[in-house]
Coordinates of C-alpha atoms in Angstrom, one line a residue:
X1 CA 0.2 0.2 0.1
X2 CA 1.7 3.4 -0.9
X3 CA 1.0 6.4 0.8
X4 CA 2.5 9.2 -1.3
X5 CA -0.8 10.4 -1.2
X6 CA -1.1 11.6 2.1
X7 CA 3.1 12.5 2.9
X8 CA 2.5 14.9 -0.7
X9 CA -1.0 16.2 1.2
X10 CA -1.3 19.9 1.1
X11 CA -3.0 19.6 4.6
X12 CA 0.1 17.7 6.1
X13 CA 2.4 20.1 4.1
X14 CA 0.5 23.0 6.2
X15 CA 0.9 21.4 9.1
X16 CA 4.8 21.1 9.0
X17 CA 5.5 24.7 7.6
X18 CA 3.7 25.6 10.8
X19 CA 5.9 23.1 13.3
X20 CA 9.0 24.3 10.8
X21 CA 7.9 28.1 11.8
X22 CA 7.3 27.3 15.4
X23 CA 11.2 25.9 15.3
X24 CA 12.4 28.7 14.4
X25 CA 10.7 30.8 16.7
X26 CA 11.7 28.7 19.1
X27 CA 8.4 27.7 20.2
X28 CA 9.5 23.9 20.5
X29 CA 6.7 22.4 22.1
X30 CA 4.1 23.8 19.4
X31 CA 6.5 22.5 16.7
X32 CA 6.3 18.7 18.5
X33 CA 2.2 19.5 18.8
X34 CA 2.6 20.2 14.8
X35 CA 4.7 17.1 14.0
X36 CA 2.3 14.8 16.6
X37 CA -0.6 15.5 14.4
X38 CA 1.2 14.3 11.4
X39 CA 2.6 11.8 13.0
X40 CA -0.7 10.3 14.4
X41 CA -2.0 9.9 10.8
X42 CA 1.9 8.7 8.8
X43 CA 3.8 7.4 11.6
X44 CA 6.6 7.0 9.2
X45 CA 6.7 10.8 8.3
X46 CA 9.9 11.5 7.0
X47 CA 9.2 15.5 7.2
X48 CA 7.7 15.0 10.6
X49 CA 10.2 12.9 12.1
X50 CA 12.9 15.0 10.5
X51 CA 11.0 18.1 12.6
X52 CA 10.8 16.6 15.8
X53 CA 14.0 15.3 16.1
X54 CA 15.6 18.6 15.5
X55 CA 12.9 20.1 18.4
X56 CA 13.5 16.8 20.6
X57 CA 17.4 18.3 20.0
X58 CA 16.4 21.4 21.2
X59 CA 14.9 20.3 24.7
X60 CA 18.3 18.3 25.5
X61 CA 16.5 14.9 24.5
X62 CA 19.4 13.4 22.8
X63 CA 18.0 10.2 23.2
X64 CA 14.7 10.7 21.1
X65 CA 16.3 13.1 18.6
X66 CA 18.6 10.5 18.1
X67 CA 15.8 7.9 17.3
X68 CA 13.6 10.0 15.0
X69 CA 16.7 11.3 13.1
X70 CA 17.7 7.3 12.5
X71 CA 14.4 6.4 12.0
X72 CA 13.9 9.5 9.6
X73 CA 17.0 8.4 7.8
X74 CA 15.9 4.5 6.9
X75 CA 12.9 6.0 5.5
X76 CA 14.8 8.6 3.4
X77 CA 18.7 7.3 2.8

C-alpha cells in the first residue's frame, strides 16, 4: 500500500510549515504538537520525523532525537 498521496497532501505540508515556523521561533512545544498531528496519521512521515527530531534535540532529549533521526534516515537514505 502506497502512502505517497498522504505524504504529499497539502494539509500535511501546511501543518509541517507551521511546525518549522514554530521551531524557528523557539516554540518547541508548539512544533512538537504540529509534528504529532502528522505522525498520528502518518507515523513514518520523514518530514515530521525530522522536524520532531530537531525539536527534541533543542529540548536536550538527545536519545529521542537520535531515534527519530535514525528512523528518518532509514526511510530516506
